[in-house]
Amino acid sequence: MYNPKKIWLLYAKKLYELFRNNLEEIPVLLKNHLAEVIDELKLNLDKEQKDRLFDIAMAFFQTEYLEAYRLASKGKEPDTKLSALQSCIVVEETTGYPVTELFKDMKQEIINDKEKPEEEVVDILIKRYGAYPAQAILKINLKETIIPENHLPDFCLAKSIKDIVDKNIKSNEA
């Protein structure tokens, strides 16, 4: 019997394992993306500021990707009284990241693919939507944000996460 909750668990588990297997690559990609984006935006940041942005992004990776996906893969929900959709709305309102639409699209994909094996649906989710919420974060235009530095850690980490996911997709297709 088709089980949407199992799909979310498998999705989280697959991404957790992917991130865990690429722990050494994340900091390298992150440093490169930070340098590129800082240069692109022509931000005048000293080494201490750059190091701080890197540290923030790595902490975000540990909590919002690695640990969040580890817990989600075991069926553990965040310690909050908000539903997943309500959490999306809060995140969107506080950060400006369009996570709500991405979440809804992913849920709809799961509903639409109920005739397919669950593992296949997980692969479709990862291929189309990557790692939630990275794809949503990448939709913002840093040049239009009031203080781009505030979004740099999330944005550059999302680019790094996307690189890891894309590399995995390409290796699975080969």
mmCIF file of N, CA, C and O in Angstrom, residues 45-92:
data_model
loop_
_atom_site.group_PDB
_atom_site.id
_atom_site.type_symbol
_atom_site.label_atom_id
_atom_site.label_comp_id
_atom_site.label_asym_id
_atom_site.label_seq_id
_atom_site.Cartn_x
_atom_site.Cartn_y
_atom_site.Cartn_z
ATOM 1 N N LEU A 45 34.255 42.680 2.659
ATOM 2 C CA LEU A 45 34.274 41.964 3.927
ATOM 3 C C LEU A 45 35.697 41.566 4.266
ATOM 4 O O LEU A 45 36.458 41.121 3.400
ATOM 5 N N ASP A 46 36.070 41.710 5.544
ATOM 6 C CA ASP A 46 37.404 41.285 5.955
ATOM 7 C C ASP A 46 37.399 39.784 6.259
ATOM 8 O O ASP A 46 36.354 39.138 6.249
ATOM 9 N N LYS A 47 38.569 39.245 6.545
ATOM 10 C CA LYS A 47 38.700 37.809 6.774
ATOM 11 C C LYS A 47 37.836 37.342 7.944
ATOM 12 O O LYS A 47 37.199 36.289 7.873
ATOM 13 N N GLU A 48 37.776 38.134 8.998
ATOM 14 C CA GLU A 48 36.980 37.762 10.168
ATOM 15 C C GLU A 48 35.490 37.663 9.807
ATOM 16 O O GLU A 48 34.802 36.732 10.237
ATOM 17 N N GLN A 49 35.004 38.605 9.031
ATOM 18 C CA GLN A 49 33.604 38.566 8.603
ATOM 19 C C GLN A 49 33.339 37.353 7.716
ATOM 20 O O GLN A 49 32.313 36.683 7.865
ATOM 21 N N LYS A 50 34.257 37.057 6.810
ATOM 22 C CA LYS A 50 34.102 35.894 5.926
ATOM 23 C C LYS A 50 34.116 34.597 6.736
ATOM 24 O O LYS A 50 33.322 33.693 6.480
ATOM 25 N N ASP A 51 35.030 34.528 7.707
ATOM 26 C CA ASP A 51 35.103 33.344 8.568
ATOM 27 C C ASP A 51 33.812 33.174 9.366
ATOM 28 O O ASP A 51 33.319 32.056 9.533
ATOM 29 N N ARG A 52 33.257 34.274 9.830
ATOM 30 C CA ARG A 52 32.010 34.229 10.597
ATOM 31 C C ARG A 52 30.859 33.731 9.720
ATOM 32 O O ARG A 52 30.061 32.900 10.153
ATOM 33 N N LEU A 53 30.783 34.204 8.476
ATOM 34 C CA LEU A 53 29.745 33.746 7.547
ATOM 35 C C LEU A 53 29.889 32.252 7.278
ATOM 36 O O LEU A 53 28.902 31.518 7.232
ATOM 37 N N PHE A 54 31.120 31.807 7.122
ATOM 38 C CA PHE A 54 31.387 30.378 6.915
ATOM 39 C C PHE A 54 30.919 29.565 8.131
ATOM 40 O O PHE A 54 30.251 28.539 7.975
ATOM 41 N N ASP A 55 31.270 30.034 9.327
ATOM 42 C CA ASP A 55 30.877 29.330 10.553
ATOM 43 C C ASP A 55 29.356 29.255 10.698
ATOM 44 O O ASP A 55 28.812 28.225 11.101
ATOM 45 N N ILE A 56 28.681 30.344 10.362
ATOM 46 C CA ILE A 56 27.213 30.370 10.427
ATOM 47 C C ILE A 56 26.636 29.340 9.455
ATOM 48 O O ILE A 56 25.736 28.583 9.800
ATOM 49 N N ALA A 57 27.169 29.320 8.239
ATOM 50 C CA ALA A 57 26.679 28.378 7.223
ATOM 51 C C ALA A 57 26.923 26.934 7.647
ATOM 52 O O ALA A 57 26.050 26.073 7.473
ATOM 53 N N MET A 58 28.078 26.651 8.224
ATOM 54 C CA MET A 58 28.370 25.283 8.661
ATOM 55 C C MET A 58 27.452 24.881 9.824
ATOM 56 O O MET A 58 27.000 23.737 9.877
ATOM 57 N N ALA A 59 27.171 25.807 10.721
ATOM 58 C CA ALA A 59 26.243 25.512 11.816
ATOM 59 C C ALA A 59 24.850 25.249 11.249
ATOM 60 O O ALA A 59 24.150 24.331 11.700
ATOM 61 N N PHE A 60 24.464 26.035 10.269
ATOM 62 C CA PHE A 60 23.174 25.850 9.613
ATOM 63 C C PHE A 60 23.126 24.476 8.937
ATOM 64 O O PHE A 60 22.127 23.764 9.032
ATOM 65 N N PHE A 61 24.219 24.079 8.293
ATOM 66 C CA PHE A 61 24.289 22.759 7.664
ATOM 67 C C PHE A 61 24.093 21.661 8.711
ATOM 68 O O PHE A 61 23.312 20.729 8.504
ATOM 69 N N GLN A 62 24.785 21.788 9.824
ATOM 70 C CA GLN A 62 24.703 20.767 10.872
ATOM 71 C C GLN A 62 23.289 20.627 11.426
ATOM 72 O O GLN A 62 22.802 19.518 11.618
ATOM 73 N N THR A 63 22.614 21.766 11.658
ATOM 74 C CA THR A 63 21.296 21.701 12.295
ATOM 75 C C THR A 63 20.151 21.532 11.307
ATOM 76 O O THR A 63 19.271 20.710 11.520
ATOM 77 N N GLU A 64 20.155 22.309 10.247
ATOM 78 C CA GLU A 64 19.004 22.348 9.343
ATOM 79 C C GLU A 64 19.049 21.328 8.210
ATOM 80 O O GLU A 64 18.043 21.108 7.543
ATOM 81 N N TYR A 65 20.178 20.748 7.985
ATOM 82 C CA TYR A 65 20.263 19.714 6.960
ATOM 83 C C TYR A 65 20.650 18.382 7.598
ATOM 84 O O TYR A 65 19.838 17.477 7.680
ATOM 85 N N LEU A 66 21.869 18.284 8.081
ATOM 86 C CA LEU A 66 22.352 16.998 8.576
ATOM 87 C C LEU A 66 21.497 16.474 9.740
ATOM 88 O O LEU A 66 20.946 15.378 9.652
ATOM 89 N N GLU A 67 21.345 17.247 10.782
ATOM 90 C CA GLU A 67 20.577 16.776 11.944
ATOM 91 C C GLU A 67 19.083 16.707 11.644
ATOM 92 O O GLU A 67 18.409 15.759 12.040
ATOM 93 N N ALA A 68 18.566 17.685 10.937
ATOM 94 C CA ALA A 68 17.134 17.684 10.614
ATOM 95 C C ALA A 68 16.773 16.476 9.754
ATOM 96 O O ALA A 68 15.758 15.813 9.996
ATOM 97 N N TYR A 69 17.600 16.166 8.769
ATOM 98 C CA TYR A 69 17.324 15.006 7.923
ATOM 99 C C TYR A 69 17.539 13.697 8.683
ATOM 100 O O TYR A 69 16.830 12.729 8.461
ATOM 101 N N ARG A 70 18.511 13.671 9.589
ATOM 102 C CA ARG A 70 18.722 12.456 10.394
ATOM 103 C C ARG A 70 17.478 12.174 11.230
ATOM 104 O O ARG A 70 16.959 11.056 11.243
ATOM 105 N N LEU A 71 16.977 13.191 11.898
ATOM 106 C CA LEU A 71 15.785 13.017 12.734
ATOM 107 C C LEU A 71 14.558 12.687 11.884
ATOM 108 O O LEU A 71 13.778 11.803 12.230
ATOM 109 N N ALA A 72 14.403 13.398 10.769
ATOM 110 C CA ALA A 72 13.248 13.154 9.901
ATOM 111 C C ALA A 72 13.267 11.739 9.336
ATOM 112 O O ALA A 72 12.217 11.108 9.190
ATOM 113 N N SER A 73 14.444 11.217 9.055
ATOM 114 C CA SER A 73 14.535 9.862 8.503
ATOM 115 C C SER A 73 14.099 8.802 9.518
ATOM 116 O O SER A 73 13.758 7.694 9.158
ATOM 117 N N LYS A 74 14.092 9.195 10.787
ATOM 118 C CA LYS A 74 13.645 8.283 11.848
ATOM 119 C C LYS A 74 12.207 8.568 12.259
ATOM 120 O O LYS A 74 11.716 8.001 13.222
ATOM 121 N N GLY A 75 11.580 9.505 11.539
ATOM 122 C CA GLY A 75 10.192 9.823 11.825
ATOM 123 C C GLY A 75 10.007 10.787 12.973
ATOM 124 O O GLY A 75 8.897 10.980 13.464
ATOM 125 N N LYS A 76 11.079 11.426 13.411
ATOM 126 C CA LYS A 76 10.978 12.376 14.520
ATOM 127 C C LYS A 76 10.641 13.753 13.972
ATOM 128 O O LYS A 76 11.278 14.243 13.050
ATOM 129 N N GLU A 77 9.645 14.346 14.564
ATOM 130 C CA GLU A 77 9.204 15.684 14.165
ATOM 131 C C GLU A 77 9.942 16.731 14.992
ATOM 132 O O GLU A 77 10.326 16.464 16.127
ATOM 133 N N PRO A 78 10.107 17.936 14.444
ATOM 134 C CA PRO A 78 10.713 19.005 15.247
ATOM 135 C C PRO A 78 9.861 19.296 16.482
ATOM 136 O O PRO A 78 8.659 19.052 16.482
ATOM 137 N N ASP A 79 10.517 19.776 17.533
ATOM 138 C CA ASP A 79 9.798 20.108 18.768
ATOM 139 C C ASP A 79 9.052 21.427 18.599
ATOM 140 O O ASP A 79 9.505 22.478 19.056
ATOM 141 N N THR A 80 7.934 21.369 17.904
ATOM 142 C CA THR A 80 7.137 22.560 17.667
ATOM 143 C C THR A 80 5.681 22.161 17.560
ATOM 144 O O THR A 80 5.369 21.027 17.240
ATOM 145 N N LYS A 81 4.817 23.099 17.855
ATOM 146 C CA LYS A 81 3.390 22.813 17.757
ATOM 147 C C LYS A 81 2.850 23.177 16.379
ATOM 148 O O LYS A 81 1.683 22.993 16.099
ATOM 149 N N LEU A 82 3.701 23.714 15.523
ATOM 150 C CA LEU A 82 3.280 24.106 14.185
ATOM 151 C C LEU A 82 3.273 22.909 13.243
ATOM 152 O O LEU A 82 4.132 22.028 13.341
ATOM 153 N N SER A 83 2.347 22.902 12.310
ATOM 154 C CA SER A 83 2.357 21.874 11.267
ATOM 155 C C SER A 83 3.501 22.200 10.302
ATOM 156 O O SER A 83 4.067 23.294 10.343
ATOM 157 N N ALA A 84 3.826 21.264 9.431
ATOM 158 C CA ALA A 84 4.890 21.498 8.451
ATOM 159 C C ALA A 84 4.572 22.720 7.591
ATOM 160 O O ALA A 84 5.434 23.556 7.333
ATOM 161 N N LEU A 85 3.318 22.836 7.148
ATOM 162 C CA LEU A 85 2.929 23.972 6.320
ATOM 163 C C LEU A 85 3.004 25.278 7.104
ATOM 164 O O LEU A 85 3.483 26.288 6.593
ATOM 165 N N GLN A 86 2.575 25.267 8.360
ATOM 166 C CA GLN A 86 2.672 26.473 9.182
ATOM 167 C C GLN A 86 4.131 26.877 9.384
ATOM 168 O O GLN A 86 4.462 28.061 9.354
ATOM 169 N N SER A 87 5.004 25.891 9.562
ATOM 170 C CA SER A 87 6.428 26.179 9.706
ATOM 171 C C SER A 87 6.977 26.828 8.439
ATOM 172 O O SER A 87 7.792 27.753 8.514
ATOM 173 N N CYS A 88 6.532 26.348 7.292
ATOM 174 C CA CYS A 88 6.945 26.940 6.015
ATOM 175 C C CYS A 88 6.563 28.413 5.958
ATOM 176 O O CYS A 88 7.367 29.260 5.552
ATOM 177 N N ILE A 89 5.342 28.697 6.369
ATOM 178 C CA ILE A 89 4.851 30.077 6.320
ATOM 179 C C ILE A 89 5.680 30.970 7.246
ATOM 180 O O ILE A 89 6.064 32.078 6.868
ATOM 181 N N VAL A 90 6.007 30.480 8.429
ATOM 182 C CA VAL A 90 6.828 31.249 9.364
ATOM 183 C C VAL A 90 8.204 31.511 8.759
ATOM 184 O O VAL A 90 8.712 32.640 8.789
ATOM 185 N N VAL A 91 8.815 30.476 8.196
ATOM 186 C CA VAL A 91 10.131 30.631 7.581
ATOM 187 C C VAL A 91 10.051 31.646 6.441
ATOM 188 O O VAL A 91 10.908 32.533 6.320
ATOM 189 N N GLU A 92 9.044 31.523 5.626
ATOM 190 C CA GLU A 92 8.899 32.430 4.486
ATOM 191 C C GLU A 92 8.707 33.874 4.950
ATOM 192 O O GLU A 92 9.301 34.791 4.386
#
